[in-house]
Short mmCIF file of C-alpha atoms in Angstrom, two decimals:
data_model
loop_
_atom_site.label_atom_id
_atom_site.label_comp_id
_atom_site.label_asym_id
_atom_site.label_seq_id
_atom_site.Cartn_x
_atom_site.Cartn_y
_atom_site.Cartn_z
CA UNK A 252 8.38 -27.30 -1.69
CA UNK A 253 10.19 -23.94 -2.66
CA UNK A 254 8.23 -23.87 -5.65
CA UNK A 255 4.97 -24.16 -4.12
CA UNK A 256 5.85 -21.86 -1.71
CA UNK A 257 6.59 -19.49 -4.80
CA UNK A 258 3.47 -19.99 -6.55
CA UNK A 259 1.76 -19.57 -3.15
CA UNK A 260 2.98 -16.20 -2.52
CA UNK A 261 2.38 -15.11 -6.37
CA UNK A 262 -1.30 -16.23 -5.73
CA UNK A 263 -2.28 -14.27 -3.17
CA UNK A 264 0.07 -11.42 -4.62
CA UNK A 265 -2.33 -11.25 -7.18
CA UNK A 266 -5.65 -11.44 -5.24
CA UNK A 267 -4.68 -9.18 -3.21
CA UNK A 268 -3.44 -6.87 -6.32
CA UNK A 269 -7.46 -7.85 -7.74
CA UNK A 270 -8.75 -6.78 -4.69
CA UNK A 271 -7.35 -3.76 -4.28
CA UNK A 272 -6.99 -2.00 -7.79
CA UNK A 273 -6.64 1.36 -6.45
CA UNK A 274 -3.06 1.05 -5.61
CA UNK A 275 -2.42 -0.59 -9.73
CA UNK A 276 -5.02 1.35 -11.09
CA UNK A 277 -2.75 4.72 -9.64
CA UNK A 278 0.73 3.00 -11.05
CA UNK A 279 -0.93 2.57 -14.33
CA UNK A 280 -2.61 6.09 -15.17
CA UNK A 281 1.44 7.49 -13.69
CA UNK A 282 3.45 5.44 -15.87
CA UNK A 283 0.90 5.26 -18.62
CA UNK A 284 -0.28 9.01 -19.20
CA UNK A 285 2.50 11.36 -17.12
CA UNK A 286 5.85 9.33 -18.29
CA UNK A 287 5.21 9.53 -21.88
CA UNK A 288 4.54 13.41 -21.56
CA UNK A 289 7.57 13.50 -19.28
CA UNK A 290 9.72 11.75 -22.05
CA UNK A 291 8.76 14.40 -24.81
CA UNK A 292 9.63 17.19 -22.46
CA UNK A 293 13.03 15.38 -21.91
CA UNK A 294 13.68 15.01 -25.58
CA UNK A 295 12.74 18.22 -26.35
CA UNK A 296 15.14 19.69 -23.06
CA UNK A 297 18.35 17.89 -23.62
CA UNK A 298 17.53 17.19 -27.39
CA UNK A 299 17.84 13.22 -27.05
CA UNK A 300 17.33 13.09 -31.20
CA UNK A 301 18.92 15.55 -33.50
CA UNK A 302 16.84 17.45 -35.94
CA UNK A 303 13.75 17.36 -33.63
CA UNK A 304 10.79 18.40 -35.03
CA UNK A 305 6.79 18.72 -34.45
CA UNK A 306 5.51 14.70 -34.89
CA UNK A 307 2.23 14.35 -36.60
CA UNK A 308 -1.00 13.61 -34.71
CA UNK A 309 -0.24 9.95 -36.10
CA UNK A 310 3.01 9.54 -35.30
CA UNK A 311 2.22 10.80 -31.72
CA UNK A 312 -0.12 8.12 -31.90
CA UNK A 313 2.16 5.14 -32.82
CA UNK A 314 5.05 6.49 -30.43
CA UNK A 315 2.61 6.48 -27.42
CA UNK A 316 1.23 3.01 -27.94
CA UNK A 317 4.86 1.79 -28.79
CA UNK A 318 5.86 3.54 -25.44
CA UNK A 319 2.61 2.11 -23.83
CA UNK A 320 3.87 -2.09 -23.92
CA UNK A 321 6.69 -1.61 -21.55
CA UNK A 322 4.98 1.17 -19.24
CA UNK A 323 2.34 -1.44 -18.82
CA UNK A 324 4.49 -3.94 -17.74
CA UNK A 325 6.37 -1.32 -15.25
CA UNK A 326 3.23 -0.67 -13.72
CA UNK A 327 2.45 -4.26 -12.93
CA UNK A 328 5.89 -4.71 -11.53
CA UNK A 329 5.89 -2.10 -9.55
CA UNK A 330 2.39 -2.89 -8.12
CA UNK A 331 2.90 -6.42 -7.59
CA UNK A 332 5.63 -5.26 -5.44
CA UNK A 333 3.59 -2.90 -3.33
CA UNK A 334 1.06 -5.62 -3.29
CA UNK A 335 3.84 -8.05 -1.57
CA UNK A 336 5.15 -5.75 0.67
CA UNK A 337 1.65 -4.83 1.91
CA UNK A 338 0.55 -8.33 2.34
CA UNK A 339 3.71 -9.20 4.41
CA UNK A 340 3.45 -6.30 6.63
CA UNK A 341 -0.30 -7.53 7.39
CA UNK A 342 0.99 -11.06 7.97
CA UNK A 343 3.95 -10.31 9.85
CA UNK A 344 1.72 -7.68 12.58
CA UNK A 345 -0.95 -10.56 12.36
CA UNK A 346 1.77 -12.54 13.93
CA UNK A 347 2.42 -10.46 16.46
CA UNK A 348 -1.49 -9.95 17.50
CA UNK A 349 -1.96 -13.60 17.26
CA UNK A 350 0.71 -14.26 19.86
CA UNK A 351 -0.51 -11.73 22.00
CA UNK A 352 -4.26 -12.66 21.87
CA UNK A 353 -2.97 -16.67 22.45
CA UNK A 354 -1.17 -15.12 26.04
CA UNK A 355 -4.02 -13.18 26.99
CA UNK A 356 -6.15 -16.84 26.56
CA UNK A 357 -3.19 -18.63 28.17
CA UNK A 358 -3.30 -16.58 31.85
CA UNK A 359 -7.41 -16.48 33.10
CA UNK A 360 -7.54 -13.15 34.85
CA UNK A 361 -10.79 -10.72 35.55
CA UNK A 362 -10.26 -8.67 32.44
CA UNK A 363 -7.48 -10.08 30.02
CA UNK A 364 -7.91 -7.19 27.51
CA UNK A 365 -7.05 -4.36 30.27
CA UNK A 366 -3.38 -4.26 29.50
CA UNK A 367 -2.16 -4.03 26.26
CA UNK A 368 1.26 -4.42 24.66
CA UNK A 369 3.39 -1.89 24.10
CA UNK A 370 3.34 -2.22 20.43
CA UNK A 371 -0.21 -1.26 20.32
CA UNK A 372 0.32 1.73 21.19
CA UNK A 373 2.06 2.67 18.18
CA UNK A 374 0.01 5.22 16.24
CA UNK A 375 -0.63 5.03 12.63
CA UNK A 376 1.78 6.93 10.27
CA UNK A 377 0.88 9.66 8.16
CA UNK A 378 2.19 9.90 4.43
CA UNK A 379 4.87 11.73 5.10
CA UNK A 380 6.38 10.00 7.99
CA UNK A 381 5.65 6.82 6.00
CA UNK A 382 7.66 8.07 3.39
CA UNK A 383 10.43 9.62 5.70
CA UNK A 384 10.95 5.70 7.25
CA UNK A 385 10.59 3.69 3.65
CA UNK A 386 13.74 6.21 2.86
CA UNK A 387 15.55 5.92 6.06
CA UNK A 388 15.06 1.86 5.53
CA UNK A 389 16.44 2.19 1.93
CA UNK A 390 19.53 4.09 3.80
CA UNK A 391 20.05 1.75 6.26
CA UNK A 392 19.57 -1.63 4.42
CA UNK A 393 20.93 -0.61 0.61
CA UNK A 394 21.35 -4.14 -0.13
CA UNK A 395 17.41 -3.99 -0.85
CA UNK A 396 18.06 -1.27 -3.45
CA UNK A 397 21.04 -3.59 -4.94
CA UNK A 398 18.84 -6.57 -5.43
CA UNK A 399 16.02 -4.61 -6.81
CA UNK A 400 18.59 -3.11 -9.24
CA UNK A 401 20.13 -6.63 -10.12
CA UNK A 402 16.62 -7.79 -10.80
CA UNK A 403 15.75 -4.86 -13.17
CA UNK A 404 19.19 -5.05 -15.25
CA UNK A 405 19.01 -8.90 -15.67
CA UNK A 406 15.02 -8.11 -16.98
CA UNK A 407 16.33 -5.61 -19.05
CA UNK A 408 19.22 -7.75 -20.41
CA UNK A 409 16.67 -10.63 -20.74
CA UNK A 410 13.72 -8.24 -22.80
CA UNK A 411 17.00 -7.32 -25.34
CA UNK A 412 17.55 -10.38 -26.11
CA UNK A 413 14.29 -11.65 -27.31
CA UNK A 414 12.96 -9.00 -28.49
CA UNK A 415 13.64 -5.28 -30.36
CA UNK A 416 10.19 -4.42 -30.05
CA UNK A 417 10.85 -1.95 -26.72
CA UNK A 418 10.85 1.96 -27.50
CA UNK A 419 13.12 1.94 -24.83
CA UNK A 420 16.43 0.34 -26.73
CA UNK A 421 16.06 3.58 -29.16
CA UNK A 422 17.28 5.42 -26.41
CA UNK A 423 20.77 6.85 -25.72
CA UNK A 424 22.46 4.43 -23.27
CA UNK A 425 22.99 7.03 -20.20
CA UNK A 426 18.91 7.38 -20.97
CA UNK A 427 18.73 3.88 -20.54
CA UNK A 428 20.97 3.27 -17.15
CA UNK A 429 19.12 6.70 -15.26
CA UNK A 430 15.88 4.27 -16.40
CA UNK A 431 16.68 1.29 -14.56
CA UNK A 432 18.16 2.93 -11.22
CA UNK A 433 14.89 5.15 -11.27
CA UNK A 434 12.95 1.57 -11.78
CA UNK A 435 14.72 0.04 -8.82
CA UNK A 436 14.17 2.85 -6.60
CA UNK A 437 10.69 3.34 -7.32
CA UNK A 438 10.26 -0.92 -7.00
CA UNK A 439 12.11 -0.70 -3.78
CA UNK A 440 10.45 1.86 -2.60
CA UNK A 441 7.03 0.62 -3.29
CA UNK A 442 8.12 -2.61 -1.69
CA UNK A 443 9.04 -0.94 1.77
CA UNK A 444 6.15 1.58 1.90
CA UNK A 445 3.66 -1.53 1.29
CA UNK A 446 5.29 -3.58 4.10
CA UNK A 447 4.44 -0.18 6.29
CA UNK A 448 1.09 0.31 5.15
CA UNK A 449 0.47 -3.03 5.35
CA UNK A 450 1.26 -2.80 9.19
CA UNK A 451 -0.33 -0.14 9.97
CA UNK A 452 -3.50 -1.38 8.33
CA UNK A 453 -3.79 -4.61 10.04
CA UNK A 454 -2.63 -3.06 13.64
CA UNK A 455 -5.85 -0.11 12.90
CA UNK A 456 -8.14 -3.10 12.60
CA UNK A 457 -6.69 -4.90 15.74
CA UNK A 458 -6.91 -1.68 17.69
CA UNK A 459 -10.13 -1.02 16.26
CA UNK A 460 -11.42 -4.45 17.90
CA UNK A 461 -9.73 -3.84 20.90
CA UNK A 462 -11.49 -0.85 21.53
CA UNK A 463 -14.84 -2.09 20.89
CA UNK A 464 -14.08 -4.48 23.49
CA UNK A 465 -13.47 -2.14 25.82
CA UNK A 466 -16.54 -0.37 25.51
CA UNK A 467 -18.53 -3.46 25.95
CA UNK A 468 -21.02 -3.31 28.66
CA UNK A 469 -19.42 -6.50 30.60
CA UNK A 470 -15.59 -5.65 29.82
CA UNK A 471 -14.85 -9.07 31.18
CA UNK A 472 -14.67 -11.53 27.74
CA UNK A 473 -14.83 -10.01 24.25
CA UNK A 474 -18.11 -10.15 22.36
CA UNK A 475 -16.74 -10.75 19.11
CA UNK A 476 -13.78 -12.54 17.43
CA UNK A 477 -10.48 -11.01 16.93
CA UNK A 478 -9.61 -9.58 13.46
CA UNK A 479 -8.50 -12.66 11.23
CA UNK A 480 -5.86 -12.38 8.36
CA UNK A 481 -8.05 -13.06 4.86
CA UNK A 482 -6.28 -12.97 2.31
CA UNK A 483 -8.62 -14.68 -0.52
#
């Protein structure tokens, strides 16, 4: 049963990942094109290799795609994970609407959509305050910080053991730690900021119905159905 519930969640992860490229096509162009370019800065800064010098258009070449295999796979991760958290903060305020939509059904009065819960009234966040309370939530629950970071050292552990073929193992070890804490902030971060946005996009469509029906000409019964969660 877990394990369907597992492969449940990883399917719609990913449909709702396919349906919304923006979000992985963004990750992918960041960690693809600006780390790399970030990383030769770096080296060049703090001198990572000794005797640094001028790489040939070739080697630039074969160092980028080399760099390119596990920046590929960052950006997935770190999608997926916005992907999750923005499918259960649509789910979990679906919830909510769903329970208050089955009262307003439950108690027959002249206009069951004239009084609306106080958590409708919550107005959408802008990117700043988004990212303001995805911080604040890292603060004040750090134990989803630790488990992203225990997830991205046992991958890491795993990947060096199977294989030498990551860039990333050429790199000096305090390189290599600042890496994965910056991976399981960014993860986490994604993560929390999805669940928000998630939220606030399914409440906007709610309200957005609610509205309509209060500009109907009758006002008494709505004139179309609520806003249902589709996922697929």
């Amino acid at each position: 049963m877990r394990v369907e519930s597992y492969s449940k969640t990883l399917a719609e992860t990913v449909v709702f990942m396919l349906r919304n490229p923006r979000s992985f096509f963004i990750h992918f162009m960041s960690w693809v094109f600006a780390v790399p370019m970030l990383f030769i800065f770096f080296a060049i800064i703090f001198n990572f290799y000794e005797n640094l010098t001028i790489p040939s258009l070739q080697e630039v070449v074969e160092i980028y795609f080399e760099f390119c295999i596990p920046l590929t796979i960052f950006a997935v991760i770190i999608s997926y994970q916005e992907a999750k958290g923005n499918l259960k903060g649509v789910v979990s305020e679906q919830q909510v609407w769903n329970r208050w939509y089955t009262r307003q059904q439950a108690v027959p009065q002249d206009n069951p959509f004239e009084e609306l819960s106080s958590f409708a009234n919550k107005q959408p966040d802008t990117y700043f305050l988004t990212a303001e309370r995805t911080l604040l939530s890292m603060l004040r629950k750090p134990q989803q910080f630790i488990l992203h970071l225990i997830c991205w050292i046992s991958g890491f552990v795993v990947v060096y053991g199977i294989t030498d073929l990551f860039v990333i193992e050429e790199m000096p070890d305090t390189v290599q730690i600042l890496l994965v804490i910056t991976l399981a902030f960014i993860s986490c971060y994604q993560r929390i900021k999805g669940n928000m946005n998630g939220t606030n996009s399914q409440r906007r469509a709610w309200m957005d119905w609610y509205n309509r029906q209060q500009q109907a000409e009758d006002g008494l019964q709505p004139t179309e159905s609520p806003p249902m969660l589709g996922v697929f």
